[in-house]
PDB file of C-alpha atoms and ligand atoms in Angstrom:
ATOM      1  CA  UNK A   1     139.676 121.408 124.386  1.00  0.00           C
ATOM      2  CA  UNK A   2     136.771 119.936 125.608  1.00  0.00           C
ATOM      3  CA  UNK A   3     133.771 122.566 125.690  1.00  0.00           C
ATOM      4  CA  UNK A   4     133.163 121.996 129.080  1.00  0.00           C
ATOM      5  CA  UNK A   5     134.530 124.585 131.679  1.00  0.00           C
ATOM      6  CA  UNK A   6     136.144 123.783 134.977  1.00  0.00           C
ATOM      7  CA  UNK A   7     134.808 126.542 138.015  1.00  0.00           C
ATOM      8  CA  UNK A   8     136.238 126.873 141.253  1.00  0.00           C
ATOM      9  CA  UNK A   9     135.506 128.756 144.179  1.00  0.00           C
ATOM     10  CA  UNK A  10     138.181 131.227 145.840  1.00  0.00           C
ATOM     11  CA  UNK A  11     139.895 134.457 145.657  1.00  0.00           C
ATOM     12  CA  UNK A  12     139.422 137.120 142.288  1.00  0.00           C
ATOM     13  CA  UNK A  13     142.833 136.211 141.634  1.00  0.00           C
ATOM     14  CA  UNK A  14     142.763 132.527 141.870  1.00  0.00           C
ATOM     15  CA  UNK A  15     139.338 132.481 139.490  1.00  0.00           C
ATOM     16  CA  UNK A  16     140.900 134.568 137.044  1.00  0.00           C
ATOM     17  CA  UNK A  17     143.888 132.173 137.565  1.00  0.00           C
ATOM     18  CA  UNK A  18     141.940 129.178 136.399  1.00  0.00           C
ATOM     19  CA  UNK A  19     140.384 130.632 133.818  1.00  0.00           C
ATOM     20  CA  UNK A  20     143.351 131.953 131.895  1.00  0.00           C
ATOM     21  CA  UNK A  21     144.710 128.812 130.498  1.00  0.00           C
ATOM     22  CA  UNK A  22     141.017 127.640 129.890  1.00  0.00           C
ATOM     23  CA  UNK A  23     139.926 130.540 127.521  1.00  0.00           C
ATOM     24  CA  UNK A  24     143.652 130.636 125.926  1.00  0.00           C
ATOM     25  CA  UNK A  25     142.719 126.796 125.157  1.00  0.00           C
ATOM     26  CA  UNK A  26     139.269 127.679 123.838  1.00  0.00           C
ATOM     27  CA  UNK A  27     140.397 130.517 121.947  1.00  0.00           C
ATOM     28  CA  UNK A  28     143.863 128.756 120.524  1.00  0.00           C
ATOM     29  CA  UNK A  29     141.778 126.589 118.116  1.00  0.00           C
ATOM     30  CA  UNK A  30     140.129 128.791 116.672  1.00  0.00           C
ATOM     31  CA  UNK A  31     140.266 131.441 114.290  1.00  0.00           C
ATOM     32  CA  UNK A  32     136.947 133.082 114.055  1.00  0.00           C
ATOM     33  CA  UNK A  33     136.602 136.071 116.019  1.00  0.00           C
ATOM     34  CA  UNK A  34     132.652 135.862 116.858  1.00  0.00           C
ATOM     35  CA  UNK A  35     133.080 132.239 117.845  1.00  0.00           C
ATOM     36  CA  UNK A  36     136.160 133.208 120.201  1.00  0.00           C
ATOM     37  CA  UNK A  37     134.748 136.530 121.810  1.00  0.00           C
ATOM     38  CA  UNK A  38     131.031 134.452 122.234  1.00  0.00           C
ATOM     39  CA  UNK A  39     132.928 131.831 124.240  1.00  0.00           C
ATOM     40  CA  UNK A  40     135.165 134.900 126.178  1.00  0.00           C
ATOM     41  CA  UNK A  41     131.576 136.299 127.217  1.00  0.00           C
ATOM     42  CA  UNK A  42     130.582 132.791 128.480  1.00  0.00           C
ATOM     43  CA  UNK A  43     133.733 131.443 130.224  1.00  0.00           C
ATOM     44  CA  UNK A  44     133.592 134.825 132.124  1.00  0.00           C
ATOM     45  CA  UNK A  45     129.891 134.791 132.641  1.00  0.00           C
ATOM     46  CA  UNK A  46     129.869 131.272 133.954  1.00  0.00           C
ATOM     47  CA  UNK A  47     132.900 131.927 136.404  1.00  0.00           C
ATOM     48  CA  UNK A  48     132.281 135.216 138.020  1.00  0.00           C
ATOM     49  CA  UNK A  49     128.005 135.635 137.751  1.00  0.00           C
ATOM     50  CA  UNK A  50     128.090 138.490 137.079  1.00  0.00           C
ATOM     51  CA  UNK A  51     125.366 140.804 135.637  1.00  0.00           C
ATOM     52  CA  UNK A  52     126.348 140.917 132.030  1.00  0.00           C
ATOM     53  CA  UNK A  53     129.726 140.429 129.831  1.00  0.00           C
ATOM     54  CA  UNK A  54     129.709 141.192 126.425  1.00  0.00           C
ATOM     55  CA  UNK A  55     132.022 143.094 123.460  1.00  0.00           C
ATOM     56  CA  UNK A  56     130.902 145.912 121.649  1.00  0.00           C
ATOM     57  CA  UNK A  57     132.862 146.153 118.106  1.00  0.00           C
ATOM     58  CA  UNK A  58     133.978 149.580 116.230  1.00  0.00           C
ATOM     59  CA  UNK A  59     131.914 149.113 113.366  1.00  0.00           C
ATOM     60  CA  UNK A  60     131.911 152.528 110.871  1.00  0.00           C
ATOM     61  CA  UNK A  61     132.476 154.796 113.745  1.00  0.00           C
ATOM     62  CA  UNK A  62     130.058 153.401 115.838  1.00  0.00           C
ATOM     63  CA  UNK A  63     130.405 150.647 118.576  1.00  0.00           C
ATOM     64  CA  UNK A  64     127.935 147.569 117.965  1.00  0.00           C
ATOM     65  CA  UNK A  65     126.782 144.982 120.202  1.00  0.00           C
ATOM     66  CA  UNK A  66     128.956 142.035 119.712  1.00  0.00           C
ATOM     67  CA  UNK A  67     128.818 138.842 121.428  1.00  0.00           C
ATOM     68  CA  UNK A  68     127.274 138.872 125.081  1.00  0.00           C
ATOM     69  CA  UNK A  69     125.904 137.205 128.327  1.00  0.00           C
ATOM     70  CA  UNK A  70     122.871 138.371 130.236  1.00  0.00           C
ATOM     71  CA  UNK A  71     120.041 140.557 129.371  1.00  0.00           C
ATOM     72  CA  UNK A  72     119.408 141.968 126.223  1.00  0.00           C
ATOM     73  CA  UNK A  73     121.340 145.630 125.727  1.00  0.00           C
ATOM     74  CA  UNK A  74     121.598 148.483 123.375  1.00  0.00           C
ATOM     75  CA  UNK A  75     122.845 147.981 120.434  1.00  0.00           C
ATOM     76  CA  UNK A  76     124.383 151.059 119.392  1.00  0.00           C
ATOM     77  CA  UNK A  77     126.920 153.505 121.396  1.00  0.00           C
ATOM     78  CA  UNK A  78     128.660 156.387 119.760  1.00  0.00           C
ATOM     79  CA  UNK A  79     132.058 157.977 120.976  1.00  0.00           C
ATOM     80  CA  UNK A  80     132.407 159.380 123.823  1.00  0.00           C
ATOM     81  CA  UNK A  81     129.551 158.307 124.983  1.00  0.00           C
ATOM     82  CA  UNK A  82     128.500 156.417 128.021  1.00  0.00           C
ATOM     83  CA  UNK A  83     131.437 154.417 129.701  1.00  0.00           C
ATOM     84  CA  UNK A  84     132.073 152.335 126.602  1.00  0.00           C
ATOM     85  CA  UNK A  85     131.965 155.010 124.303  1.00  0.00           C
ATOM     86  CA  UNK A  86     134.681 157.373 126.800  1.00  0.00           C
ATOM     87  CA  UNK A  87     136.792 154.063 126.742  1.00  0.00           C
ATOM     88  CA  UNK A  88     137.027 153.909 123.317  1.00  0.00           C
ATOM     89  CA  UNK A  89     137.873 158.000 122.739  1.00  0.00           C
ATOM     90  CA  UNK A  90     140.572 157.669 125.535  1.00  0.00           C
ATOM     91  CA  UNK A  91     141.584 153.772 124.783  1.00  0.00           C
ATOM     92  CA  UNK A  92     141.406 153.088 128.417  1.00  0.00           C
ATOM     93  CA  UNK A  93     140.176 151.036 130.631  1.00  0.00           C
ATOM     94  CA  UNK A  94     137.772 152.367 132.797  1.00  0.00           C
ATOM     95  CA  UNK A  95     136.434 151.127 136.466  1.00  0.00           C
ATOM     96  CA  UNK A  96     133.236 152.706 137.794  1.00  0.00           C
ATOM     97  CA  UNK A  97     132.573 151.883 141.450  1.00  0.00           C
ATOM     98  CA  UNK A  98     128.864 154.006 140.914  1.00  0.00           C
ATOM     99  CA  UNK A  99     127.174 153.928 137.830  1.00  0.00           C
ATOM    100  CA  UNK A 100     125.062 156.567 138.954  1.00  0.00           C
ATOM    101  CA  UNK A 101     127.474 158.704 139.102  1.00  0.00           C
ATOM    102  CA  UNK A 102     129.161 158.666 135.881  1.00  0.00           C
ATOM    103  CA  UNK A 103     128.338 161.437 133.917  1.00  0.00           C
ATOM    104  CA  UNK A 104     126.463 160.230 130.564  1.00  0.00           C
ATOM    105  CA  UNK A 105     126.216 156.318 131.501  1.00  0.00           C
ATOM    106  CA  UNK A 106     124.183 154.583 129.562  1.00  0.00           C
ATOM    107  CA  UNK A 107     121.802 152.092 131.455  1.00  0.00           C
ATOM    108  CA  UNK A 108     121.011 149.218 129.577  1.00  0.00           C
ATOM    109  CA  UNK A 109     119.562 147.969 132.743  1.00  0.00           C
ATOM    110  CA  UNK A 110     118.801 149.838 136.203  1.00  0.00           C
ATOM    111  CA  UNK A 111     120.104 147.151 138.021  1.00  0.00           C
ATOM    112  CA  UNK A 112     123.682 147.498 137.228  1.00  0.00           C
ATOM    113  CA  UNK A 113     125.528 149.030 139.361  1.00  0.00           C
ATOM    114  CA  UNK A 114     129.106 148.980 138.848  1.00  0.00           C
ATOM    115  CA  UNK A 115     131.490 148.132 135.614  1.00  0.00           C
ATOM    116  CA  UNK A 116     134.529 147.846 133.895  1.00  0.00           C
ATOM    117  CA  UNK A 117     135.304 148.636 130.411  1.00  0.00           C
ATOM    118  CA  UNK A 118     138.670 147.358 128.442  1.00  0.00           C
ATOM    119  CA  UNK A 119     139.658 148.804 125.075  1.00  0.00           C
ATOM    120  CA  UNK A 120     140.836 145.998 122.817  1.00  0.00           C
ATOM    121  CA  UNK A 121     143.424 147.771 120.564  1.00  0.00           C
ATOM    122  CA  UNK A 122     145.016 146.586 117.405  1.00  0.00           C
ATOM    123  CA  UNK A 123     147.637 148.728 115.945  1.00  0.00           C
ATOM    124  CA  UNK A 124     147.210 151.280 117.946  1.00  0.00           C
ATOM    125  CA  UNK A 125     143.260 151.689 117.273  1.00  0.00           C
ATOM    126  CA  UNK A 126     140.630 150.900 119.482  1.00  0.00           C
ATOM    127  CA  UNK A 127     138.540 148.344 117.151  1.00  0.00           C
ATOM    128  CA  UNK A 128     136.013 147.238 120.492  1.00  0.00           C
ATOM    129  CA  UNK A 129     135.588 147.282 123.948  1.00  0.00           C
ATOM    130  CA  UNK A 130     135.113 144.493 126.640  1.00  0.00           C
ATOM    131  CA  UNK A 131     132.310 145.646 128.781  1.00  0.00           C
ATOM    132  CA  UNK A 132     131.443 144.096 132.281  1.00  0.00           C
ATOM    133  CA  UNK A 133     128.738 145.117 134.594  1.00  0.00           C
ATOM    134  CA  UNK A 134     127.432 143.833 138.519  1.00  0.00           C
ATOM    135  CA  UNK A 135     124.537 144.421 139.989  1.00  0.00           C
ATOM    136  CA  UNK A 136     126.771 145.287 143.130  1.00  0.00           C
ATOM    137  CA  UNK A 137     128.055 148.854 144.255  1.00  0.00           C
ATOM    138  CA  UNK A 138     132.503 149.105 143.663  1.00  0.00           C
ATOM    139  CA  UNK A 139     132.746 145.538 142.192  1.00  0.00           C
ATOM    140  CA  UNK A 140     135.358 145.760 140.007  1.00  0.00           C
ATOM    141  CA  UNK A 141     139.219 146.675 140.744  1.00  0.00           C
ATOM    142  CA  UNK A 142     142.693 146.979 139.384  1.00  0.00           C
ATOM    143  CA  UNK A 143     142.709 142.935 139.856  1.00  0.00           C
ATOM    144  CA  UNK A 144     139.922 143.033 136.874  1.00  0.00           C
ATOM    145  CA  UNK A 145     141.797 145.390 135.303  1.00  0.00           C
ATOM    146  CA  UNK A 146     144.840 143.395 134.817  1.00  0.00           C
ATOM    147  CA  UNK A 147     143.451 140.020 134.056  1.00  0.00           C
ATOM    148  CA  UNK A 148     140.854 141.430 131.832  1.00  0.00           C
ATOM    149  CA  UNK A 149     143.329 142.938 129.812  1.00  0.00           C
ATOM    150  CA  UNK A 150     145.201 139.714 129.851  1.00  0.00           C
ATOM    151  CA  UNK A 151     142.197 137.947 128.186  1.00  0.00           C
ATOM    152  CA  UNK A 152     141.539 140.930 125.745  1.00  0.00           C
ATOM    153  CA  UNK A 153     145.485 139.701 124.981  1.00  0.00           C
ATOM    154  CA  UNK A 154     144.710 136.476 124.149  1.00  0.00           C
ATOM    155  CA  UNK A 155     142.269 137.079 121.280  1.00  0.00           C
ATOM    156  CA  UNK A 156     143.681 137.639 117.701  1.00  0.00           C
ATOM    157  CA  UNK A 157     141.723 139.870 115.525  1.00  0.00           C
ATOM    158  CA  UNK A 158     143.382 139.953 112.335  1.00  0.00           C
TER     159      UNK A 158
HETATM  160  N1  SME B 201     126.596 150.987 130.489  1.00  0.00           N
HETATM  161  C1  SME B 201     127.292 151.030 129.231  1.00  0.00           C
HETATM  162  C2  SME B 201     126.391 150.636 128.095  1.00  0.00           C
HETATM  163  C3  SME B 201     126.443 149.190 127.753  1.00  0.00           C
HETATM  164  S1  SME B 201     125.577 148.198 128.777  1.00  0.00           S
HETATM  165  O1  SME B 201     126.029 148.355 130.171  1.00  0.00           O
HETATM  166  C4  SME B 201     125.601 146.619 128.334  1.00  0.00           C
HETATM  167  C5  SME B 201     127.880 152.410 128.992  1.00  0.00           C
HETATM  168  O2  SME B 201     127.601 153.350 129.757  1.00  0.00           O
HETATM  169  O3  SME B 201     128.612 152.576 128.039  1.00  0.00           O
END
């Protein structure tokens, strides 16, 4: 597809809407996982704004920074740690309305303020994460949940 993106204005639902069938085109090409999660972060980044978007990848028991929009971050979370590091121990996605008040968050930047992290699981195994953050309080909903899962979906990581 062409590697320009189309944005539109409207509700969470009709963005995500758009975007679908745009990243599955982007991503349906192409079989190298860096190139497709680098364009997931910037499709996502360029539609929404928001603070950062990035993957971290399970890489010998540790997650690593993968492929990301916005400022630079750390590079290296353990398990259980922070919110990435609880989604990956209890492969869920987690939404945090107040950063502030999630035990153990890590704070790559003080001016996030709210996030969502996906697993991405293959065969059972949590082998990254999908982490998004806003610099606004209780940004993120069940809405993000579902078609941020949906994109996770989309990507093939064998
Ligand atoms: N806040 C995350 C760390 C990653 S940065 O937000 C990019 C966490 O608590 O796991």
């Amino acid at each position: 597809m062409a590697e320009d993106l189309k944005l539109i204005d409207g509700t969470k639902k009709a963005q995500y809407e758009s975007l679908i069938p745009q990243i599955k085109a982007l991503v349906e090409g192409e079989s190298d996982l860096v190139a497709n999660l680098a364009n997931i972060a910037a499709a996502l980044k360029e539609q929404f704004g928001w603070f950062w978007v990035g993957f971290y990848l399970v890489k010998n028991e540790v997650l690593v920074l993968g492929p990301f929009q916005g400022p630079v971050a750390c590079t290296r979370i353990t398990k259980n740690r922070g919110v990435c590091g609880s989604s990956w121990s209890t492969a869920k996605t987690l939404i945090v309305p107040d950063v502030a008040v999630f035990p153990g968050h890590i704070a790559c930047s003080s001016l996030s303020k709210s996030e969502i992290v996906v697993p991405i699981i293959v065969n059972e195994k949590v082998v990254g994460v999908l982490d998004v953050d806003s610099e606004q309080l209780n940004n993120f909903d069940t809405i993000d949940q579902q078609y941020l899962e949906a994109i996770i979906a989309l990507i093939s990581f064998n």
